[in-house]
């Protein structure tokens, strides 16, 4: 399943790590507030996670999420 996550606080970060380390699911992107310093970074950069795969996954500002190609790949959105 392709998963998008909205929110990269403590719970969102824990969920990212769980998905990457414990499941066969694919994390396609994360969504953040427009004013977040994480906007435009990769998920790996935003949560300081040492995964090459997460360096390819974007953190998208909420105002751009509906049109972003990565969101089109998502089967489900988990919101924190």
Short mmCIF file of C-alpha atoms in Angstrom, two decimals:
data_model
loop_
_atom_site.label_atom_id
_atom_site.label_comp_id
_atom_site.label_asym_id
_atom_site.label_seq_id
_atom_site.Cartn_x
_atom_site.Cartn_y
_atom_site.Cartn_z
CA UNK A 1 0.00 0.00 0.00
CA UNK A 2 1.23 3.53 -0.75
CA UNK A 3 0.95 5.77 2.31
CA UNK A 4 1.04 9.54 2.77
CA UNK A 5 1.40 11.02 6.25
CA UNK A 6 0.15 14.41 7.35
CA UNK A 7 2.15 15.63 10.33
CA UNK A 8 5.73 14.83 11.30
CA UNK A 9 5.64 15.44 15.02
CA UNK A 10 6.53 12.69 17.52
CA UNK A 11 3.72 10.36 16.43
CA UNK A 12 4.24 11.03 12.72
CA UNK A 13 7.98 10.41 13.03
CA UNK A 14 7.37 7.18 14.92
CA UNK A 15 4.93 6.08 12.23
CA UNK A 16 7.42 6.86 9.44
CA UNK A 17 10.07 4.77 11.18
CA UNK A 18 7.61 1.94 11.74
CA UNK A 19 6.48 1.90 8.10
CA UNK A 20 10.04 1.96 6.78
CA UNK A 21 11.45 -0.61 9.21
CA UNK A 22 8.57 -3.02 9.85
CA UNK A 23 6.26 -3.12 6.83
CA UNK A 24 6.32 -3.74 3.12
CA UNK A 25 4.21 -0.62 2.55
CA UNK A 26 5.63 2.37 0.68
CA UNK A 27 5.76 5.85 2.17
CA UNK A 28 5.20 8.20 -0.79
CA UNK A 29 5.21 11.61 0.91
CA UNK A 30 4.48 13.64 4.01
CA UNK A 31 2.34 16.76 4.29
CA UNK A 32 3.07 19.70 6.56
CA UNK A 33 1.71 23.16 7.34
CA UNK A 34 2.59 25.79 4.75
CA UNK A 35 4.72 27.69 7.26
CA UNK A 36 6.64 24.61 8.44
CA UNK A 37 10.42 24.59 8.11
CA UNK A 38 10.06 21.01 6.79
CA UNK A 39 8.23 22.14 3.63
CA UNK A 40 10.29 21.32 0.57
CA UNK A 41 12.65 18.97 2.39
CA UNK A 42 12.76 15.22 2.04
CA UNK A 43 11.22 13.12 4.79
CA UNK A 44 14.72 11.95 5.78
CA UNK A 45 15.90 15.54 6.17
CA UNK A 46 12.79 16.62 8.05
CA UNK A 47 12.97 13.89 10.69
CA UNK A 48 16.73 13.28 10.52
CA UNK A 49 16.23 9.67 9.46
CA UNK A 50 19.18 7.86 7.84
CA UNK A 51 17.36 6.20 4.96
CA UNK A 52 18.35 6.70 1.35
CA UNK A 53 14.81 5.83 0.25
CA UNK A 54 13.38 8.62 2.43
CA UNK A 55 15.68 11.17 0.74
CA UNK A 56 13.53 10.69 -2.36
CA UNK A 57 10.23 11.23 -0.55
CA UNK A 58 9.04 14.86 -0.34
CA UNK A 59 7.48 16.86 2.45
CA UNK A 60 4.74 18.84 0.74
CA UNK A 61 3.04 22.00 2.07
CA UNK A 62 -0.68 21.39 2.56
CA UNK A 63 -1.61 24.09 0.05
CA UNK A 64 0.17 22.12 -2.70
CA UNK A 65 -0.78 18.59 -1.65
CA UNK A 66 -3.84 18.09 -3.85
CA UNK A 67 -1.90 18.81 -7.04
CA UNK A 68 1.41 17.18 -6.11
CA UNK A 69 2.31 14.05 -8.14
CA UNK A 70 3.45 12.16 -5.02
CA UNK A 71 -0.01 12.52 -3.46
CA UNK A 72 -1.55 11.00 -6.59
CA UNK A 73 0.35 7.79 -5.78
CA UNK A 74 -1.08 7.52 -2.25
CA UNK A 75 -3.67 4.86 -1.47
CA UNK A 76 -4.26 6.22 2.02
CA UNK A 77 -3.52 9.38 4.02
CA UNK A 78 -2.83 9.11 7.74
CA UNK A 79 -3.33 12.44 9.52
CA UNK A 80 -1.64 13.40 12.81
#
